[in-house]
């Protein structure tokens, strides 16, 4: 696959503060409801007067949705009151912290300020029930909840909170758009995709068209998420899949490409196989058998391309994929090879390959029965993907 142009993801700084500034008004104040709060989170409330520690016991408490009190640990430091559950709270549950208007200052006067802080804890981590997990280019882990490729989707989690997702299930609605709808439905709902981003005082132009002039994706900022709709140029531009990343998670990735590591390489390789198999099953084909013992064969070619700054199915010794597979100890009836470069993730690489006809045909070739993948990175952290398909040699 030829080198493709890439685009920088949009990053807008968002600061979430747990420091809640109280006031001296006599009215009751209910703070906005916070969601996806860690089950052992500390809350800090700052008043304008120093707090009398002896007045805490009956005037500060934590209750659940049934108004049942939960044991808490409180600390005082001058004007700051810190509240933390004494034990871990339940997942996916509603709570509220209450500070009554009788909380006193060190001069003996009531603060005259009731504060109510409602919040909902995070959902139970998807990794607890995931059948497979994958390291990602973001500060999150991709979790695959089901081994049924017809139900394939990914949940991105960090510290038990959901911070991203990837959806392929036809008919599934995400951000008010269904997988399987047309690109036009996205345009009607959200208009044109983001055209440029500014990061570290540098403006980056986004280009969603491939080398054939096909508009194959579009990224939008929706509900504090960066949402990318991937289109299928070979099926009337229907929405093939949708990915989304929280703004804070996107912000945490400092560059376009993630820092290379063995964990990231393994994550890219293993996830690429799942993406390929999801696509095959969706098209009525059997999934391929993954043979990771041969990943090293593909990695050698990715390493050579990355280290020597070339991109070709022929290596420096003029050997092609089939030759390298034989050298690696494989015998086969059919073989094929896909290469990708310039995309910062396995998901983006796979979606690009699906919109390139020859690569798409390899992914969907019924003769293939097995697959292995090798990834390596150049000195700019750019990943090179080598994907080898084959069918076992039939006994004659």
Coordinates of C-alpha atoms in Angstrom, one line a residue:
X1 CA 0.0 0.0 0.0
X2 CA 1.5 3.4 -0.9
X3 CA 2.3 6.0 1.7
X4 CA -0.9 7.9 2.5
X5 CA -1.2 11.4 3.9
X6 CA -2.2 11.5 7.6
X7 CA -4.1 14.0 9.7
X8 CA -3.6 15.2 13.2
X9 CA -6.4 14.6 15.7
X10 CA -7.9 17.6 17.3
X11 CA -6.9 18.3 20.9
X12 CA -8.5 21.0 23.0
X13 CA -7.3 21.4 26.6
X14 CA -10.1 20.6 29.1
X15 CA -9.4 20.9 32.8
X16 CA -11.5 19.0 35.3
X17 CA -11.1 20.3 38.8
X18 CA -12.3 18.6 42.0
X19 CA -11.7 21.8 44.0
X20 CA -15.1 23.3 44.6
X21 CA -15.2 26.9 45.8
X22 CA -17.8 27.5 48.4
X23 CA -19.5 30.9 49.0
X24 CA -20.7 32.8 52.0
X25 CA -24.2 33.2 50.7
X26 CA -27.1 31.9 52.8
X27 CA -28.7 30.0 49.9
X28 CA -28.4 26.3 49.4
X29 CA -26.2 25.4 46.5
X30 CA -26.5 22.2 44.5
X31 CA -23.5 21.6 42.2
X32 CA -23.9 20.1 38.8
X33 CA -24.1 16.3 38.7
X34 CA -20.7 14.7 38.0
X35 CA -20.6 11.4 36.1
X36 CA -18.0 8.7 35.7
X37 CA -16.5 9.4 39.1
X38 CA -14.0 6.9 40.5
X39 CA -15.4 4.8 43.2
X40 CA -12.7 5.9 45.7
X41 CA -12.5 9.6 44.7
X42 CA -11.6 12.3 47.1
X43 CA -13.6 15.6 47.0
X44 CA -12.1 18.9 48.2
X45 CA -14.4 21.8 49.1
X46 CA -12.8 25.2 49.8
X47 CA -14.6 27.8 52.0
X48 CA -13.7 31.4 52.6
X49 CA -13.3 30.9 56.4
X50 CA -11.3 28.3 58.4
X51 CA -13.3 25.3 59.3
X52 CA -14.0 24.1 62.9
X53 CA -13.1 20.4 62.8
X54 CA -15.5 19.8 65.8
X55 CA -18.5 20.7 63.6
X56 CA -17.9 18.1 60.9
X57 CA -19.5 15.0 62.5
X58 CA -23.1 16.0 62.1
X59 CA -22.8 18.4 59.2
X60 CA -20.9 16.6 56.5
X61 CA -22.1 13.2 55.1
X62 CA -22.3 11.0 52.0
X63 CA -25.6 9.2 51.0
X64 CA -26.6 6.8 48.3
X65 CA -29.6 6.9 46.1
X66 CA -31.8 5.6 48.9
X67 CA -30.5 8.3 51.3
X68 CA -28.5 5.7 53.2
X69 CA -25.4 7.2 54.8
X70 CA -22.0 5.9 53.7
X71 CA -19.0 6.0 56.0
X72 CA -16.6 8.7 55.1
X73 CA -13.1 10.0 56.0
X74 CA -12.8 13.7 56.4
X75 CA -9.8 15.9 56.8
X76 CA -9.5 19.7 57.5
X77 CA -6.7 21.9 56.4
X78 CA -7.5 25.6 57.1
X79 CA -10.3 26.5 54.7
X80 CA -10.2 23.1 52.9
X81 CA -12.5 20.2 53.7
X82 CA -11.6 16.8 52.0
X83 CA -14.2 14.0 51.9
X84 CA -13.5 10.5 50.8
X85 CA -15.5 7.3 51.1
X86 CA -14.2 5.0 53.9
X87 CA -14.7 2.0 51.5
X88 CA -15.0 1.8 47.7
X89 CA -18.4 2.7 46.4
X90 CA -20.5 0.6 44.0
X91 CA -20.1 0.9 40.3
X92 CA -22.7 2.7 38.2
X93 CA -24.4 4.1 41.3
X94 CA -25.7 7.6 42.3
X95 CA -24.5 9.4 45.5
X96 CA -24.3 12.8 46.9
X97 CA -22.2 14.7 49.4
X98 CA -24.1 17.0 51.7
X99 CA -22.6 19.8 53.8
X100 CA -25.3 21.4 56.0
X101 CA -25.6 25.2 56.6
X102 CA -24.6 24.5 60.3
X103 CA -21.0 23.8 59.5
X104 CA -19.1 26.2 61.6
X105 CA -16.0 28.3 61.2
X106 CA -13.2 28.5 63.8
X107 CA -14.8 31.8 65.1
X108 CA -17.9 29.8 66.1
X109 CA -20.2 31.2 63.4
X110 CA -22.2 29.0 61.1
X111 CA -21.0 29.0 57.5
X112 CA -24.7 29.5 56.4
X113 CA -24.0 27.5 53.3
X114 CA -25.5 24.2 52.4
X115 CA -23.7 22.4 49.6
X116 CA -25.0 19.3 47.8
X117 CA -22.7 17.5 45.3
X118 CA -24.4 14.8 43.3
X119 CA -22.4 12.3 41.3
X120 CA -22.5 8.9 39.6
X121 CA -19.7 6.4 39.8
X122 CA -18.1 4.8 36.7
X123 CA -19.5 1.7 35.1
X124 CA -17.7 -1.5 36.0
X125 CA -14.6 -1.7 33.9
X126 CA -15.1 -3.5 30.6
X127 CA -11.8 -5.3 31.0
X128 CA -13.5 -7.3 33.8
X129 CA -15.6 -9.1 31.3
X130 CA -13.5 -8.6 28.1
X131 CA -12.5 -11.7 26.1
X132 CA -9.5 -9.9 24.8
X133 CA -7.7 -6.6 25.5
X134 CA -5.3 -4.5 23.4
X135 CA -2.8 -1.8 24.1
X136 CA -3.6 1.3 22.1
X137 CA -2.0 4.5 20.8
X138 CA -3.9 6.4 23.5
X139 CA -3.7 6.3 27.2
X140 CA -6.4 3.7 27.3
X141 CA -6.9 0.0 26.9
X142 CA -9.1 -1.4 24.2
X143 CA -11.5 -4.1 25.5
X144 CA -13.2 -6.6 23.2
X145 CA -16.4 -7.7 25.1
X146 CA -17.5 -10.6 22.8
X147 CA -15.8 -13.3 20.7
X148 CA -18.8 -13.2 18.3
X149 CA -17.6 -11.1 15.4
X150 CA -21.2 -10.2 14.5
X151 CA -21.2 -8.3 17.8
X152 CA -17.8 -6.8 17.4
X153 CA -17.1 -3.5 19.2
X154 CA -14.4 -2.1 21.4
X155 CA -14.6 -0.2 24.7
X156 CA -11.7 2.0 25.7
X157 CA -11.1 2.3 29.4
X158 CA -8.7 4.1 31.7
X159 CA -8.8 3.7 35.5
X160 CA -12.2 1.9 35.3
X161 CA -13.7 4.8 33.3
X162 CA -14.9 4.5 29.7
X163 CA -13.0 7.0 27.6
X164 CA -13.5 5.7 24.0
X165 CA -15.1 3.3 21.7
X166 CA -15.2 1.6 18.3
X167 CA -18.5 0.4 16.8
X168 CA -19.0 -1.9 13.8
X169 CA -22.4 -3.5 14.5
X170 CA -24.8 -2.7 11.7
X171 CA -27.9 -0.8 12.9
X172 CA -26.2 0.2 16.1
X173 CA -26.8 3.9 16.9
X174 CA -23.9 6.0 18.1
X175 CA -24.1 9.8 18.4
X176 CA -27.5 9.7 16.8
X177 CA -26.1 8.0 13.6
X178 CA -26.6 4.4 12.7
X179 CA -23.8 2.1 11.5
X180 CA -24.9 1.3 7.9
X181 CA -26.4 4.7 7.2
X182 CA -24.9 6.8 4.5
X183 CA -22.2 9.5 4.7
X184 CA -24.9 12.0 3.8
X185 CA -26.8 11.3 7.0
X186 CA -23.7 12.5 8.9
X187 CA -23.5 15.6 6.8
X188 CA -27.2 16.4 7.4
X189 CA -26.8 16.0 11.1
X190 CA -23.4 17.5 11.7
X191 CA -22.4 19.4 8.6
X192 CA -18.8 19.2 7.3
X193 CA -16.1 17.6 9.4
X194 CA -13.4 19.6 11.2
X195 CA -11.0 21.1 8.7
X196 CA -8.0 22.0 10.8
X197 CA -6.7 21.9 14.4
X198 CA -4.3 23.9 16.4
X199 CA -1.8 22.2 18.7
X200 CA 1.2 23.7 20.4
X201 CA 0.7 26.9 18.3
X202 CA 0.8 24.9 15.1
X203 CA -2.2 24.6 12.8
X204 CA -2.8 21.3 11.1
X205 CA -5.1 20.8 8.1
X206 CA -7.2 17.7 8.1
X207 CA -7.6 15.8 5.0
X208 CA -10.2 13.0 4.8
X209 CA -9.6 12.0 1.2
X210 CA -7.4 9.2 0.1
X211 CA -5.1 9.1 -3.0
X212 CA -8.1 8.3 -5.2
X213 CA -10.0 11.4 -4.0
X214 CA -12.5 9.4 -2.0
X215 CA -13.8 10.9 1.2
X216 CA -13.3 7.9 3.4
X217 CA -13.8 9.4 6.9
X218 CA -14.7 12.6 8.8
X219 CA -14.0 13.7 12.4
X220 CA -16.4 15.8 14.5
X221 CA -16.4 17.2 18.0
X222 CA -19.6 15.9 19.6
X223 CA -20.5 15.9 23.3
X224 CA -16.9 16.4 24.4
X225 CA -15.8 13.5 22.2
X226 CA -13.7 13.4 19.0
X227 CA -15.9 11.2 16.8
X228 CA -14.7 9.7 13.5
X229 CA -17.1 8.2 11.0
X230 CA -15.4 5.7 8.6
X231 CA -17.1 5.4 5.2
X232 CA -17.0 2.5 2.7
X233 CA -16.2 3.8 -0.7
X234 CA -17.0 0.5 -2.3
X235 CA -20.5 0.3 -0.8
X236 CA -22.0 3.7 -1.7
X237 CA -20.3 5.5 1.2
X238 CA -22.2 3.8 3.9
X239 CA -20.8 4.1 7.5
X240 CA -18.6 1.1 8.0
X241 CA -17.7 2.0 11.6
X242 CA -17.4 4.7 14.1
X243 CA -14.7 5.5 16.7
X244 CA -14.6 8.0 19.5
X245 CA -12.1 9.3 22.0
X246 CA -12.8 11.6 24.9
X247 CA -11.3 15.1 24.6
X248 CA -9.1 14.6 27.7
X249 CA -7.8 11.3 26.4
X250 CA -7.0 12.8 23.0
X251 CA -5.2 15.6 24.8
X252 CA -3.1 13.1 26.7
X253 CA -1.5 11.9 23.4
X254 CA 1.2 14.6 23.0
X255 CA 2.1 13.8 19.4
X256 CA 0.4 12.4 16.3
X257 CA 2.1 9.0 16.7
X258 CA 2.3 7.2 20.1
X259 CA 5.6 6.4 21.6
X260 CA 6.7 3.0 20.3
X261 CA 6.9 0.0 22.7
X262 CA 6.6 -3.8 22.5
X263 CA 3.2 -3.6 24.2
X264 CA 1.9 -1.2 21.5
X265 CA 3.4 -3.3 18.7
X266 CA 1.6 -6.4 20.1
X267 CA -1.6 -4.5 20.5
X268 CA -1.5 -3.3 16.9
X269 CA -0.7 -6.8 15.6
X270 CA -3.4 -8.6 17.6
X271 CA -6.1 -6.0 17.1
X272 CA -5.5 -6.0 13.3
X273 CA -6.4 -9.7 13.1
X274 CA -9.6 -9.1 15.0
X275 CA -10.5 -6.2 12.7
X276 CA -9.9 -8.4 9.6
X277 CA -12.0 -11.2 11.0
X278 CA -14.9 -8.9 11.9
X279 CA -14.9 -7.6 8.3
X280 CA -14.8 -11.1 6.9
X281 CA -17.7 -12.4 9.0
X282 CA -19.7 -9.3 8.2
X283 CA -19.3 -10.1 4.5
X284 CA -20.4 -13.8 5.0
X285 CA -16.9 -15.3 5.1
X286 CA -15.1 -17.5 7.7
X287 CA -12.7 -15.8 10.1
X288 CA -9.0 -16.5 9.5
X289 CA -6.9 -18.6 11.9
X290 CA -4.3 -16.4 13.5
X291 CA -0.8 -17.9 13.6
X292 CA 1.3 -15.4 15.7
X293 CA 4.2 -17.8 15.8
X294 CA 5.0 -16.4 12.3
X295 CA 4.6 -12.7 13.3
X296 CA 8.4 -12.5 13.3
X297 CA 8.4 -13.1 9.6
X298 CA 6.2 -10.1 8.9
X299 CA 8.0 -8.0 11.5
X300 CA 11.3 -8.4 9.7
X301 CA 9.9 -6.8 6.6
X302 CA 8.3 -4.0 8.7
X303 CA 11.6 -3.4 10.5
X304 CA 13.5 -3.3 7.2
X305 CA 11.1 -0.8 5.7
X306 CA 11.2 1.4 8.9
X307 CA 15.0 1.3 9.3
X308 CA 15.8 1.8 5.6
X309 CA 13.0 4.3 4.8
X310 CA 11.3 2.4 1.9
X311 CA 7.8 1.0 1.4
X312 CA 7.5 -1.9 -1.0
X313 CA 6.3 -5.5 -1.2
X314 CA 9.9 -6.3 -2.4
X315 CA 12.5 -6.2 0.2
X316 CA 16.2 -5.2 -0.1
X317 CA 17.0 -8.6 -1.5
X318 CA 14.2 -8.4 -4.1
X319 CA 12.2 -11.1 -2.2
X320 CA 8.4 -10.7 -2.0
X321 CA 6.0 -11.9 0.6
X322 CA 5.7 -15.4 -0.6
X323 CA 9.4 -15.8 -0.7
X324 CA 9.8 -14.5 2.9
X325 CA 7.1 -16.8 4.1
X326 CA 8.9 -19.9 2.6
X327 CA 12.1 -18.7 4.2
X328 CA 10.2 -18.5 7.5
X329 CA 9.2 -22.2 7.2
X330 CA 5.7 -21.9 5.7
X331 CA 4.2 -23.9 3.0
X332 CA 1.0 -22.8 1.3
X333 CA -1.3 -23.0 -1.6
X334 CA -2.4 -19.3 -1.7
X335 CA -0.7 -16.3 -0.2
X336 CA -1.2 -12.5 -0.2
X337 CA 0.2 -9.5 1.5
X338 CA -1.1 -6.1 2.6
X339 CA 1.1 -3.2 3.7
X340 CA 0.1 0.0 5.5
X341 CA 2.1 3.0 6.6
X342 CA 1.2 6.5 7.6
X343 CA -1.8 5.7 9.8
X344 CA -1.3 6.1 13.6
X345 CA -3.4 3.1 14.7
X346 CA -4.5 -0.4 13.7
X347 CA -8.1 0.9 13.3
X348 CA -7.1 3.7 10.9
X349 CA -4.8 1.4 8.9
X350 CA -7.5 -1.3 8.6
X351 CA -10.1 1.3 7.4
X352 CA -7.7 2.6 4.8
X353 CA -7.0 -0.9 3.5
X354 CA -10.7 -1.6 3.2
X355 CA -11.1 1.4 0.9
X356 CA -8.2 0.3 -1.4
X357 CA -9.6 -2.3 -3.8
X358 CA -6.7 -4.6 -4.0
X359 CA -6.1 -4.7 -0.3
X360 CA -9.8 -5.1 0.3
X361 CA -9.8 -8.1 -2.0
X362 CA -7.0 -9.7 0.0
X363 CA -8.9 -9.2 3.3
X364 CA -12.1 -10.8 1.7
X365 CA -10.4 -13.5 -0.4
X366 CA -12.3 -16.7 0.4
X367 CA -9.3 -18.9 -0.4
X368 CA -7.3 -17.6 2.5
X369 CA -7.6 -19.5 5.8
X370 CA -4.7 -18.1 8.0
X371 CA -3.1 -14.7 8.8
X372 CA -0.2 -13.2 10.7
X373 CA 0.8 -9.6 11.2
X374 CA 4.1 -7.8 11.9
X375 CA 4.5 -4.2 13.1
X376 CA 7.5 -2.1 13.7
X377 CA 8.2 1.6 14.0
X378 CA 10.7 4.0 12.5
X379 CA 12.6 6.7 14.5
X380 CA 9.6 9.0 14.3
X381 CA 7.3 6.4 15.9
X382 CA 5.5 5.8 12.7
X383 CA 4.1 2.2 12.5
X384 CA 4.6 -0.1 9.5
X385 CA 2.1 -2.9 9.1
X386 CA 2.9 -6.1 7.2
X387 CA -0.1 -8.5 6.9
X388 CA 0.4 -11.9 5.4
X389 CA -2.5 -14.1 4.3
X390 CA -2.2 -17.7 3.3
X391 CA -4.0 -21.1 2.9
X392 CA -2.3 -24.3 4.0
X393 CA -0.9 -26.6 1.4
X394 CA -3.5 -29.3 0.6
X395 CA -2.4 -32.9 0.7
X396 CA -2.3 -34.3 -2.7

